[in-house]
PDB file of C-alpha atoms and ligand atoms in Angstrom:
ATOM      1  CA  MET A1244     104.387  92.086 115.459  1.00 94.00           C
ATOM      2  CA  ASN A1245     105.639  92.412 111.892  1.00 96.00           C
ATOM      3  CA  ILE A1246     104.603  95.674 110.312  1.00 98.00           C
ATOM      4  CA  ILE A1247     104.977  96.663 106.670  1.00 98.00           C
ATOM      5  CA  VAL A1248     104.709 100.282 105.644  1.00 98.00           C
ATOM      6  CA  CYS A1249     104.228 101.193 101.977  1.00 98.00           C
ATOM      7  CA  ILE A1250     105.770 104.493 100.965  1.00 98.00           C
ATOM      8  CA  LYS A1251     105.809 106.324  97.664  1.00 98.00           C
ATOM      9  CA  GLN A1252     108.397 108.879  96.560  1.00 96.00           C
ATOM     10  CA  VAL A1253     106.629 111.893  95.039  1.00 93.00           C
ATOM     11  CA  PRO A1254     107.677 115.271  93.581  1.00 89.00           C
ATOM     12  CA  ASN A1255     108.086 117.920  96.288  1.00 87.00           C
ATOM     13  CA  THR A1256     105.669 120.328  94.643  1.00 75.00           C
ATOM     14  CA  THR A1257     101.997 121.061  94.355  1.00 70.00           C
ATOM     15  CA  ASP A1258     102.639 122.174  90.778  1.00 68.00           C
ATOM     16  CA  VAL A1259     102.600 118.693  89.222  1.00 70.00           C
ATOM     17  CA  ARG A1260     103.480 118.994  85.517  1.00 74.00           C
ATOM     18  CA  ILE A1261     102.531 116.426  82.881  1.00 75.00           C
ATOM     19  CA  ASP A1262     104.411 115.626  79.687  1.00 76.00           C
ATOM     20  CA  PRO A1263     101.734 116.270  77.013  1.00 75.00           C
ATOM     21  CA  ALA A1264     103.330 113.706  74.673  1.00 75.00           C
ATOM     22  CA  THR A1265     103.500 110.762  77.090  1.00 72.00           C
ATOM     23  CA  ASN A1266     100.859 111.809  79.652  1.00 72.00           C
ATOM     24  CA  THR A1267     103.283 110.955  82.471  1.00 71.00           C
ATOM     25  CA  LEU A1268     104.625 113.116  85.287  1.00 72.00           C
ATOM     26  CA  ILE A1269     107.613 115.342  84.549  1.00 75.00           C
ATOM     27  CA  ARG A1270     110.064 114.430  87.312  1.00 71.00           C
ATOM     28  CA  ASP A1271     113.228 116.033  85.942  1.00 73.00           C
ATOM     29  CA  GLY A1272     114.425 118.960  88.004  1.00 73.00           C
ATOM     30  CA  VAL A1273     111.881 118.342  90.761  1.00 80.00           C
ATOM     31  CA  GLU A1274     113.108 117.309  94.221  1.00 87.00           C
ATOM     32  CA  SER A1275     111.568 114.049  95.471  1.00 91.00           C
ATOM     33  CA  VAL A1276     110.237 113.439  98.979  1.00 95.00           C
ATOM     34  CA  ILE A1277     108.292 110.755 100.818  1.00 97.00           C
ATOM     35  CA  ASN A1278     104.581 111.225 100.079  1.00 97.00           C
ATOM     36  CA  PRO A1279     103.495 113.417 103.034  1.00 96.00           C
ATOM     37  CA  PHE A1280     100.623 111.070 103.961  1.00 97.00           C
ATOM     38  CA  ASP A1281     103.096 108.173 104.190  1.00 98.00           C
ATOM     39  CA  THR A1282     105.089 109.943 106.921  1.00 98.00           C
ATOM     40  CA  TYR A1283     102.062 109.363 109.190  1.00 98.00           C
ATOM     41  CA  ALA A1284     102.074 105.667 108.222  1.00 98.00           C
ATOM     42  CA  ILE A1285     105.799 105.462 109.081  1.00 98.00           C
ATOM     43  CA  GLU A1286     105.211 107.162 112.439  1.00 98.00           C
ATOM     44  CA  GLU A1287     102.319 104.831 113.278  1.00 98.00           C
ATOM     45  CA  ALA A1288     104.451 101.818 112.347  1.00 98.00           C
ATOM     46  CA  ALA A1289     107.219 103.048 114.668  1.00 97.00           C
ATOM     47  CA  ARG A1290     104.669 103.564 117.473  1.00 97.00           C
ATOM     48  CA  LEU A1291     103.179 100.082 116.945  1.00 97.00           C
ATOM     49  CA  LYS A1292     106.647  98.602 117.231  1.00 97.00           C
ATOM     50  CA  GLU A1293     107.257 100.549 120.466  1.00 96.00           C
ATOM     51  CA  ARG A1294     103.871  99.318 121.749  1.00 95.00           C
ATOM     52  CA  CYS A1295     104.022  95.652 120.702  1.00 95.00           C
ATOM     53  CA  GLY A1296     107.631  94.908 119.732  1.00 95.00           C
ATOM     54  CA  GLY A1297     108.553  93.371 116.400  1.00 95.00           C
ATOM     55  CA  LYS A1298     109.927  94.735 113.170  1.00 97.00           C
ATOM     56  CA  VAL A1299     108.998  97.470 110.681  1.00 98.00           C
ATOM     57  CA  THR A1300     109.758  96.969 106.990  1.00 98.00           C
ATOM     58  CA  ALA A1301     109.367  99.912 104.605  1.00 98.00           C
ATOM     59  CA  ILE A1302     108.688  99.018 100.991  1.00 98.00           C
ATOM     60  CA  THR A1303     108.460 101.092  97.856  1.00 98.00           C
ATOM     61  CA  MET A1304     108.019 100.416  94.178  1.00 98.00           C
ATOM     62  CA  GLY A1305     109.895 102.967  92.162  1.00 95.00           C
ATOM     63  CA  PRO A1306     113.024 103.910  90.248  1.00 94.00           C
ATOM     64  CA  PRO A1307     116.518 103.409  91.780  1.00 95.00           C
ATOM     65  CA  GLN A1308     116.505 106.885  93.337  1.00 94.00           C
ATOM     66  CA  ALA A1309     113.558 105.840  95.558  1.00 96.00           C
ATOM     67  CA  GLU A1310     116.216 104.175  97.732  1.00 97.00           C
ATOM     68  CA  SER A1311     116.700 107.551  99.432  1.00 96.00           C
ATOM     69  CA  ALA A1312     113.052 107.477 100.601  1.00 97.00           C
ATOM     70  CA  LEU A1313     113.673 104.086 102.221  1.00 98.00           C
ATOM     71  CA  LYS A1314     116.803 105.380 103.960  1.00 97.00           C
ATOM     72  CA  GLU A1315     114.784 108.303 105.299  1.00 97.00           C
ATOM     73  CA  ALA A1316     112.121 105.852 106.517  1.00 97.00           C
ATOM     74  CA  ILE A1317     114.836 103.964 108.405  1.00 97.00           C
ATOM     75  CA  SER A1318     115.995 107.218 110.005  1.00 97.00           C
ATOM     76  CA  LEU A1319     112.390 107.685 111.166  1.00 97.00           C
ATOM     77  CA  GLY A1320     112.143 104.295 112.893  1.00 96.00           C
ATOM     78  CA  CYS A1321     111.805 101.567 110.255  1.00 97.00           C
ATOM     79  CA  ASP A1322     114.165  98.596 110.617  1.00 97.00           C
ATOM     80  CA  GLU A1323     114.708  97.745 106.980  1.00 97.00           C
ATOM     81  CA  GLY A1324     113.823  98.884 103.470  1.00 98.00           C
ATOM     82  CA  ILE A1325     112.898  97.015 100.297  1.00 98.00           C
ATOM     83  CA  LEU A1326     113.088  98.694  96.895  1.00 98.00           C
ATOM     84  CA  VAL A1327     110.968  96.929  94.290  1.00 98.00           C
ATOM     85  CA  SER A1328     112.438  98.178  91.060  1.00 98.00           C
ATOM     86  CA  ASP A1329     112.545  96.934  87.489  1.00 97.00           C
ATOM     87  CA  ARG A1330     112.099  98.525  84.075  1.00 96.00           C
ATOM     88  CA  LYS A1331     109.219  96.068  83.620  1.00 97.00           C
ATOM     89  CA  PHE A1332     107.202  98.124  86.168  1.00 97.00           C
ATOM     90  CA  ALA A1333     107.341 101.321  84.053  1.00 93.00           C
ATOM     91  CA  GLY A1334     103.938 102.770  83.217  1.00 91.00           C
ATOM     92  CA  SER A1335     102.108 100.863  85.985  1.00 95.00           C
ATOM     93  CA  ASP A1336      98.633 102.134  86.834  1.00 95.00           C
ATOM     94  CA  THR A1337      97.163 101.639  90.310  1.00 96.00           C
ATOM     95  CA  TRP A1338      96.089  98.055  89.522  1.00 97.00           C
ATOM     96  CA  ALA A1339      99.591  97.037  88.371  1.00 98.00           C
ATOM     97  CA  THR A1340     101.213  98.998  91.222  1.00 98.00           C
ATOM     98  CA  SER A1341      99.125  97.250  93.857  1.00 98.00           C
ATOM     99  CA  TYR A1342      99.632  93.865  92.158  1.00 98.00           C
ATOM    100  CA  THR A1343     103.414  94.395  92.220  1.00 98.00           C
ATOM    101  CA  LEU A1344     103.493  95.564  95.840  1.00 98.00           C
ATOM    102  CA  ALA A1345     101.256  92.648  96.887  1.00 98.00           C
ATOM    103  CA  ALA A1346     103.609  90.178  95.161  1.00 98.00           C
ATOM    104  CA  ALA A1347     106.557  91.696  97.045  1.00 98.00           C
ATOM    105  CA  ILE A1348     104.683  91.584 100.357  1.00 98.00           C
ATOM    106  CA  ARG A1349     103.769  87.940  99.712  1.00 97.00           C
ATOM    107  CA  LYS A1350     107.506  87.243  99.492  1.00 96.00           C
ATOM    108  CA  ILE A1351     107.929  88.747 102.988  1.00 93.00           C
ATOM    109  CA  THR A1352     105.369  86.083 104.117  1.00 85.00           C
ATOM    110  CA  ASP A1353     105.194  86.886 107.839  1.00 91.00           C
ATOM    111  CA  PHE A1354     103.285  90.124 108.506  1.00 96.00           C
ATOM    112  CA  ASP A1355     100.482  91.286 110.798  1.00 97.00           C
ATOM    113  CA  VAL A1356      99.788  94.841 109.676  1.00 98.00           C
ATOM    114  CA  ILE A1357     100.311  96.748 106.423  1.00 98.00           C
ATOM    115  CA  LEU A1358     100.176 100.537 106.727  1.00 98.00           C
ATOM    116  CA  CYS A1359      99.683 102.908 103.785  1.00 98.00           C
ATOM    117  CA  GLY A1360      99.064 106.617 103.527  1.00 98.00           C
ATOM    118  CA  LYS A1361      95.539 107.815 102.746  1.00 97.00           C
ATOM    119  CA  GLN A1362      96.602 108.764  99.226  1.00 97.00           C
ATOM    120  CA  ALA A1363      99.598 109.898  97.207  1.00 95.00           C
ATOM    121  CA  SER A1364     100.015 113.641  96.686  1.00 91.00           C
ATOM    122  CA  ASP A1365     100.729 113.220  92.952  1.00 87.00           C
ATOM    123  CA  GLY A1366      98.543 110.349  91.687  1.00 85.00           C
ATOM    124  CA  ASP A1367      95.929 111.126  94.354  1.00 88.00           C
ATOM    125  CA  THR A1368      93.724 108.104  93.649  1.00 94.00           C
ATOM    126  CA  ALA A1369      93.797 106.425  97.112  1.00 97.00           C
ATOM    127  CA  GLN A1370      93.455 103.106  95.260  1.00 98.00           C
ATOM    128  CA  VAL A1371      96.800 101.423  95.913  1.00 98.00           C
ATOM    129  CA  GLY A1372      96.223 100.514  99.602  1.00 98.00           C
ATOM    130  CA  PRO A1373      92.817  98.882  98.990  1.00 98.00           C
ATOM    131  CA  GLY A1374      94.296  97.282  95.833  1.00 98.00           C
ATOM    132  CA  ILE A1375      97.085  95.611  97.825  1.00 98.00           C
ATOM    133  CA  SER A1376      94.606  94.178 100.334  1.00 98.00           C
ATOM    134  CA  ALA A1377      92.423  92.844  97.509  1.00 98.00           C
ATOM    135  CA  HIS A1378      95.387  91.138  95.808  1.00 97.00           C
ATOM    136  CA  LEU A1379      96.471  89.615  99.140  1.00 98.00           C
ATOM    137  CA  ASN A1380      92.883  88.713 100.066  1.00 98.00           C
ATOM    138  CA  ILE A1381      93.154  90.293 103.531  1.00 98.00           C
ATOM    139  CA  PRO A1382      90.800  92.811 105.187  1.00 98.00           C
ATOM    140  CA  GLN A1383      91.354  96.572 104.882  1.00 98.00           C
ATOM    141  CA  VAL A1384      90.280  99.569 106.917  1.00 98.00           C
ATOM    142  CA  THR A1385      90.741 102.943 105.207  1.00 98.00           C
ATOM    143  CA  TYR A1386      91.081 106.441 106.747  1.00 98.00           C
ATOM    144  CA  VAL A1387      92.221 105.092 110.132  1.00 98.00           C
ATOM    145  CA  LYS A1388      92.670 107.898 112.663  1.00 98.00           C
ATOM    146  CA  ARG A1389      93.465 105.804 115.752  1.00 98.00           C
ATOM    147  CA  ILE A1390      94.536 102.266 116.540  1.00 98.00           C
ATOM    148  CA  VAL A1391      92.668 101.714 119.789  1.00 98.00           C
ATOM    149  CA  GLU A1392      93.634  98.123 120.576  1.00 97.00           C
ATOM    150  CA  ILE A1393      95.912  95.669 118.832  1.00 97.00           C
ATOM    151  CA  SER A1394      96.979  92.153 119.734  1.00 92.00           C
ATOM    152  CA  ALA A1395      98.459  89.161 117.944  1.00 84.00           C
ATOM    153  CA  GLY A1396      95.323  88.317 115.998  1.00 93.00           C
ATOM    154  CA  ALA A1397      92.965  91.310 116.080  1.00 97.00           C
ATOM    155  CA  ALA A1398      92.719  95.097 116.150  1.00 98.00           C
ATOM    156  CA  LYS A1399      90.150  97.753 117.015  1.00 98.00           C
ATOM    157  CA  VAL A1400      90.514 101.046 115.128  1.00 98.00           C
ATOM    158  CA  GLU A1401      88.705 104.318 114.582  1.00 98.00           C
ATOM    159  CA  ARG A1402      87.977 105.108 110.954  1.00 98.00           C
ATOM    160  CA  MET A1403      87.365 108.755 110.078  1.00 98.00           C
ATOM    161  CA  THR A1404      84.144 109.640 108.289  1.00 97.00           C
ATOM    162  CA  GLU A1405      82.627 112.978 107.262  1.00 94.00           C
ATOM    163  CA  GLU A1406      80.242 112.843 110.247  1.00 95.00           C
ATOM    164  CA  GLY A1407      82.687 111.578 112.889  1.00 97.00           C
ATOM    165  CA  TYR A1408      84.215 108.133 113.068  1.00 98.00           C
ATOM    166  CA  ASP A1409      83.374 104.413 112.893  1.00 98.00           C
ATOM    167  CA  ILE A1410      84.800 101.898 115.358  1.00 98.00           C
ATOM    168  CA  VAL A1411      85.953  98.862 113.383  1.00 98.00           C
ATOM    169  CA  GLU A1412      87.154  95.527 114.725  1.00 98.00           C
ATOM    170  CA  THR A1413      89.196  93.415 112.356  1.00 98.00           C
ATOM    171  CA  PRO A1414      91.217  90.223 112.392  1.00 98.00           C
ATOM    172  CA  LEU A1415      94.911  90.464 111.492  1.00 97.00           C
ATOM    173  CA  PRO A1416      96.659  90.500 109.097  1.00 97.00           C
ATOM    174  CA  CYS A1417      94.929  93.641 107.896  1.00 98.00           C
ATOM    175  CA  LEU A1418      95.827  96.669 105.786  1.00 98.00           C
ATOM    176  CA  PHE A1419      95.183 100.151 107.192  1.00 98.00           C
ATOM    177  CA  THR A1420      95.368 103.412 105.274  1.00 98.00           C
ATOM    178  CA  VAL A1421      95.927 106.286 107.685  1.00 98.00           C
ATOM    179  CA  VAL A1422      94.895 109.936 107.809  1.00 98.00           C
ATOM    180  CA  LYS A1423      97.073 112.754 109.129  1.00 97.00           C
ATOM    181  CA  GLU A1424      94.946 113.044 112.271  1.00 97.00           C
ATOM    182  CA  ILE A1425      96.443 109.749 113.534  1.00 98.00           C
ATOM    183  CA  ASN A1426      99.693 111.199 114.935  1.00 98.00           C
ATOM    184  CA  THR A1427     102.421 113.811 114.683  1.00 98.00           C
ATOM    185  CA  PRO A1428     105.422 112.393 112.837  1.00 97.00           C
ATOM    186  CA  ARG A1429     108.738 112.621 114.691  1.00 95.00           C
ATOM    187  CA  MET A1430     111.922 114.184 113.324  1.00 94.00           C
ATOM    188  CA  PRO A1431     114.736 111.766 112.474  1.00 93.00           C
ATOM    189  CA  SER A1432     116.979 111.063 115.478  1.00 90.00           C
ATOM    190  CA  PHE A1433     120.781 111.211 115.241  1.00 93.00           C
ATOM    191  CA  LYS A1434     120.902 107.461 115.963  1.00 93.00           C
ATOM    192  CA  GLY A1435     118.282 106.899 113.261  1.00 93.00           C
ATOM    193  CA  MET A1436     120.262 108.917 110.728  1.00 95.00           C
ATOM    194  CA  MET A1437     123.425 106.945 111.473  1.00 95.00           C
ATOM    195  CA  ARG A1438     121.500 103.674 111.136  1.00 94.00           C
ATOM    196  CA  ALA A1439     120.006 104.828 107.822  1.00 95.00           C
ATOM    197  CA  LYS A1440     123.438 105.764 106.490  1.00 94.00           C
ATOM    198  CA  SER A1441     124.810 102.268 106.959  1.00 94.00           C
ATOM    199  CA  ALA A1442     121.551 100.391 106.216  1.00 94.00           C
ATOM    200  CA  LYS A1443     121.575  98.080 103.229  1.00 94.00           C
ATOM    201  CA  ILE A1444     118.419  98.371 101.162  1.00 97.00           C
ATOM    202  CA  LEU A1445     117.147  95.090  99.680  1.00 98.00           C
ATOM    203  CA  LYS A1446     116.443  95.352  95.936  1.00 98.00           C
ATOM    204  CA  TRP A1447     113.874  93.092  94.361  1.00 98.00           C
ATOM    205  CA  THR A1448     113.166  92.752  90.639  1.00 98.00           C
ATOM    206  CA  ALA A1449     110.122  91.322  88.858  1.00 97.00           C
ATOM    207  CA  ASP A1450     111.793  87.892  88.853  1.00 97.00           C
ATOM    208  CA  ASP A1451     112.545  88.098  92.582  1.00 98.00           C
ATOM    209  CA  ILE A1452     108.881  88.637  93.471  1.00 97.00           C
ATOM    210  CA  GLU A1453     107.743  85.889  91.053  1.00 96.00           C
ATOM    211  CA  ALA A1454     105.245  88.236  89.446  1.00 95.00           C
ATOM    212  CA  ASP A1455     103.282  87.373  86.314  1.00 96.00           C
ATOM    213  CA  PRO A1456     105.017  89.484  83.602  1.00 95.00           C
ATOM    214  CA  ALA A1457     101.649  90.077  81.879  1.00 96.00           C
ATOM    215  CA  ALA A1458     100.338  91.866  84.997  1.00 97.00           C
ATOM    216  CA  LEU A1459     103.194  94.353  85.218  1.00 97.00           C
ATOM    217  CA  GLY A1460     103.870  97.852  83.905  1.00 96.00           C
ATOM    218  CA  LEU A1461     102.012  99.453  81.032  1.00 93.00           C
ATOM    219  CA  ASP A1462     100.974  96.115  79.467  1.00 93.00           C
ATOM    220  CA  GLY A1463      99.486  94.937  82.779  1.00 96.00           C
ATOM    221  CA  SER A1464      97.638  98.226  83.344  1.00 96.00           C
ATOM    222  CA  PRO A1465      93.961  98.277  82.394  1.00 95.00           C
ATOM    223  CA  THR A1466      93.885 102.106  82.709  1.00 92.00           C
ATOM    224  CA  ARG A1467      94.900 104.281  79.764  1.00 86.00           C
ATOM    225  CA  VAL A1468      95.554 107.985  80.269  1.00 82.00           C
ATOM    226  CA  VAL A1469      94.067 109.356  77.047  1.00 83.00           C
ATOM    227  CA  LYS A1470      94.509 113.046  77.791  1.00 80.00           C
ATOM    228  CA  ILE A1471      95.522 115.186  80.746  1.00 78.00           C
ATOM    229  CA  PHE A1472      94.787 118.899  80.674  1.00 77.00           C
ATOM    230  CA  THR A1473      94.195 121.862  82.957  1.00 76.00           C
ATOM    231  CA  PRO A1474      90.548 122.932  82.681  1.00 80.00           C
ATOM    232  CA  GLU A1475      89.977 126.496  81.520  1.00 84.00           C
ATOM    233  CA  ALA A1476      89.261 128.912  84.363  1.00 85.00           C
ATOM    234  CA  ARG A1477      85.520 129.487  84.696  1.00 83.00           C
ATOM    235  CA  LYS A1478      84.171 132.863  83.647  1.00 81.00           C
ATOM    236  CA  GLY A1479      82.660 134.902  86.450  1.00 82.00           C
ATOM    237  CA  GLY A1480      78.910 134.409  87.049  1.00 84.00           C
ATOM    238  CA  GLU A1481      76.243 137.008  86.346  1.00 86.00           C
ATOM    239  CA  THR A1482      74.433 138.518  89.316  1.00 91.00           C
ATOM    240  CA  LEU A1483      70.809 139.564  88.809  1.00 93.00           C
ATOM    241  CA  SER A1484      69.409 142.226  91.071  1.00 93.00           C
ATOM    242  CA  GLY A1485      66.078 143.954  91.506  1.00 94.00           C
ATOM    243  CA  ALA A1486      62.594 142.988  92.683  1.00 95.00           C
ATOM    244  CA  THR A1487      62.110 139.232  93.122  1.00 95.00           C
ATOM    245  CA  ASP A1488      59.402 138.982  90.404  1.00 95.00           C
ATOM    246  CA  ASP A1489      61.532 140.848  87.868  1.00 95.00           C
ATOM    247  CA  VAL A1490      64.633 138.835  88.673  1.00 96.00           C
ATOM    248  CA  SER A1491      62.665 135.558  88.382  1.00 96.00           C
ATOM    249  CA  LYS A1492      61.337 136.538  84.944  1.00 94.00           C
ATOM    250  CA  GLU A1493      64.770 137.611  83.776  1.00 94.00           C
ATOM    251  CA  LEU A1494      66.266 134.346  85.066  1.00 94.00           C
ATOM    252  CA  VAL A1495      63.646 132.251  83.245  1.00 94.00           C
ATOM    253  CA  GLU A1496      64.414 134.068  79.969  1.00 92.00           C
ATOM    254  CA  LEU A1497      68.142 133.565  80.441  1.00 91.00           C
ATOM    255  CA  LEU A1498      67.641 129.855  81.159  1.00 91.00           C
ATOM    256  CA  LYS A1499      65.377 129.502  78.101  1.00 90.00           C
ATOM    257  CA  ASP A1500      68.157 130.986  75.953  1.00 84.00           C
ATOM    258  CA  LEU A1501      70.579 128.448  77.351  1.00 83.00           C
ATOM    259  CA  VAL A1502      68.293 125.424  76.912  1.00 76.00           C
ATOM    260  CA  ILE A1503      66.687 126.214  73.556  1.00 66.00           C
TER     261      ILE A1503
HETATM  262  C1  FAD B2566      98.224 104.297  82.409  1.00 51.12           C
HETATM  263  C2  FAD B2566      99.003 104.848  83.527  1.00 51.12           C
HETATM  264  C3  FAD B2566     100.376 104.951  83.409  1.00 51.12           C
HETATM  265  C4  FAD B2566     101.121 105.435  84.450  1.00 51.12           C
HETATM  266  N1  FAD B2566     102.444 105.511  84.299  1.00 51.12           N
HETATM  267  C5  FAD B2566     103.212 105.963  85.307  1.00 51.12           C
HETATM  268  C6  FAD B2566     104.605 106.063  85.185  1.00 51.12           C
HETATM  269  O1  FAD B2566     105.166 105.728  84.141  1.00 51.12           O
HETATM  270  N2  FAD B2566     105.318 106.543  86.231  1.00 51.12           N
HETATM  271  C7  FAD B2566     104.693 106.908  87.402  1.00 51.12           C
HETATM  272  O2  FAD B2566     105.376 107.324  88.345  1.00 51.12           O
HETATM  273  N3  FAD B2566     103.381 106.831  87.553  1.00 51.12           N
HETATM  274  C8  FAD B2566     102.628 106.377  86.546  1.00 51.12           C
HETATM  275  N4  FAD B2566     101.304 106.310  86.673  1.00 51.12           N
HETATM  276  C9  FAD B2566     100.727 106.687  87.935  1.00 51.12           C
HETATM  277  C10 FAD B2566     100.768 105.473  88.848  1.00 51.12           C
HETATM  278  O3  FAD B2566      99.875 104.507  88.446  1.00 51.12           O
HETATM  279  C11 FAD B2566     100.352 105.891  90.209  1.00 51.12           C
HETATM  280  O4  FAD B2566     101.157 106.942  90.642  1.00 51.12           O
HETATM  281  C12 FAD B2566     100.540 104.733  91.149  1.00 51.12           C
HETATM  282  O5  FAD B2566      99.835 103.617  90.712  1.00 51.12           O
HETATM  283  C13 FAD B2566     100.092 105.056  92.538  1.00 51.12           C
HETATM  284  O6  FAD B2566      98.794 105.595  92.516  1.00 51.12           O
HETATM  285  P1  FAD B2566      98.527 106.906  93.303  1.00 51.12           P
HETATM  286  O7  FAD B2566      99.677 107.810  93.043  1.00 51.12           O
HETATM  287  O8  FAD B2566      97.170 107.386  92.966  1.00 51.12           O
HETATM  288  O9  FAD B2566      98.637 106.394  94.810  1.00 51.12           O
HETATM  289  P2  FAD B2566      97.503 106.265  95.903  1.00 51.12           P
HETATM  290  O10 FAD B2566      96.647 105.100  95.594  1.00 51.12           O
HETATM  291  O11 FAD B2566      96.823 107.588  96.112  1.00 51.12           O
HETATM  292  O12 FAD B2566      98.447 105.933  97.137  1.00 51.12           O
HETATM  293  C14 FAD B2566      97.911 105.447  98.364  1.00 51.12           C
HETATM  294  C15 FAD B2566      99.023 104.844  99.186  1.00 51.12           C
HETATM  295  O13 FAD B2566      99.496 103.668  98.545  1.00 51.12           O
HETATM  296  C16 FAD B2566     100.906 103.528  98.778  1.00 51.12           C
HETATM  297  N5  FAD B2566     101.611 103.598  97.491  1.00 51.12           N
HETATM  298  C17 FAD B2566     101.204 104.167  96.340  1.00 51.12           C
HETATM  299  N6  FAD B2566     102.136 103.999  95.364  1.00 51.12           N
HETATM  300  C18 FAD B2566     103.145 103.312  95.922  1.00 51.12           C
HETATM  301  C19 FAD B2566     104.409 102.842  95.470  1.00 51.12           C
HETATM  302  N7  FAD B2566     104.814 103.038  94.214  1.00 51.12           N
HETATM  303  N8  FAD B2566     105.215 102.167  96.343  1.00 51.12           N
HETATM  304  C20 FAD B2566     104.818 101.947  97.623  1.00 51.12           C
HETATM  305  N9  FAD B2566     103.650 102.379  98.122  1.00 51.12           N
HETATM  306  C21 FAD B2566     102.819 103.053  97.293  1.00 51.12           C
HETATM  307  C22 FAD B2566     101.306 104.673  99.702  1.00 51.12           C
HETATM  308  O14 FAD B2566     101.184 104.241 101.033  1.00 51.12           O
HETATM  309  C23 FAD B2566     100.238 105.729  99.386  1.00 51.12           C
HETATM  310  O15 FAD B2566     100.038 106.642 100.434  1.00 51.12           O
HETATM  311  C24 FAD B2566     100.512 105.852  85.649  1.00 51.12           C
HETATM  312  C25 FAD B2566      99.126 105.766  85.774  1.00 51.12           C
HETATM  313  C26 FAD B2566      98.384 105.286  84.730  1.00 51.12           C
HETATM  314  C27 FAD B2566      96.906 105.233  84.897  1.00 51.12           C
END
């Protein structure tokens, strides 16, 4: 079974800061880590390989320093890493990101399962996984919390919902986005760390993945970030107290003032 796991390198902070001039993330001086949700995708990929055999390929689109995320993924059980990196990808929105990743995955040709995290902790849209499956024209199951059965051509999974879970059967190849309830990620093993140290990361450019230049980066991104700002903190509410009739009358007057 050939498994691909998509990982994103993100700032190791919950205090994501935006450059007001460019509306992009300020990354300088912030340590980068694998998107926490993607560590569950890596773990599930490693478990699938232990269960069914095969190979796990980690892939990321990002700047050159994202290579360290791929090395870490190898220390956690992936067999190889592919860094999709080119200045032409700069400014990609989720459409262009998923287009680029899909083009790279198409180059891999032989795959059964693509695993993604539920969402990235910085961009937070949860659009890239479904976007990749749409570009590749393969089925997707989001919020997977358990892979119940998997064979060469089909899988049965549990998909988390607010009320409980759905049981979904799907043909393969298929893309799954996973939630943190799916497993407990392992720590890197000594053997894994040694393997990661000597691993050679493949580097693919826009030309290598035969992508349409018009679909890449800022020019290929239909989304425009017009303004990003922190909303003002809400003022505290007003509490009315007294007899119900009096409070109702007072409330009506207050609402009239607001509406009229
Ligand atoms: C107009 C515009 C310009 C932007 N410019 C930039 C920019 O210059 N630099 C920048 O860093 N961001 C930029 N962004 C943000 C960028 O589009 C998103 O960070 C990116 O598309 C991923 O979306 P997300 O973070 O919401 O990921 P989600 O959709 O929440 O991620 C879901 C899952 O998809 C996979 N995934 C997501 N991104 C990647 C990736 N890059 N490689 C591999 N797997 C991935 C992971 O498995 C992840 O768990 C821009 C966004 C817009 C709208």
